[in-house]
Amino acid sequence: LGKLELEKVIAGAKGDADLTDAQREQMVFTVTGPDNFTRTVRYSEFTDGKYMLEDLPTGEYTVVEEGADFFENYSLNVSYGVTGGKTTVIKGETAGVTVTNTYSQDVGSLEVKKTFADNALTEEQKAAVEFTVTGPNNYSASKTYAEFVNGSWKLENLPVGEYTVTESNADVAGYTRTTAYSVEGGKATVSKGGKAEVEVTSSYTRDLGKLEL
């Protein structure tokens, strides 16, 4: 007989402290081995991230984890530290399998494009126009048109979710500005591995009045 110790590690964008009691109960480890041996252990039964199986007949054992992919908008990678989650229990010794769950936040990109429909603004005025992007978890970022590259602003590695683009500091004395967004309300959804796009087009109409002689 020998022993097998299971060790659990939560890594990446999530940690052990992010797990609820229900999620700990949902995370299941199945250990199979010689003579049709099968044992199921839940993470809620672990102590300080470890669980010991004792008095196991010697031979090869396989550990498989299930039920750990429960964080919305996060991708899960499971590694066992040993090939195929397999390890050999030796007489009087303790074998070990460390199961590591690495959670990575799903991300995508967003491109903001700007078009000036007429020549009402000088180059200096165009440069001062500001754009703000807001999104999930109080995300906020701003750039002036002077910081755009070829009329666009590319935001990479954004957490998935809905983002809103707004334009400011774009008014010109003597003109009425009309700003149109390629998507309703300047809102676009960033999806995993996807590229969202918002084009902002401003046009200016000369203000007119009357003169009585």
Short mmCIF file of C-alpha atoms in Angstrom, two decimals, residues 11 23 41 44 88 132 138 184:
data_model
loop_
_atom_site.label_atom_id
_atom_site.label_comp_id
_atom_site.label_asym_id
_atom_site.label_seq_id
_atom_site.Cartn_x
_atom_site.Cartn_y
_atom_site.Cartn_z
CA ALA A 11 -3.91 30.71 -10.72
CA GLN A 23 -18.15 26.41 -6.51
CA VAL A 41 -13.44 13.94 -3.92
CA SER A 44 -14.84 21.41 -0.39
CA THR A 88 2.35 5.68 -9.68
CA THR A 132 -13.72 58.71 -24.27
CA ASN A 138 -15.63 51.24 -14.45
CA GLU A 184 -26.60 53.15 -31.92
#
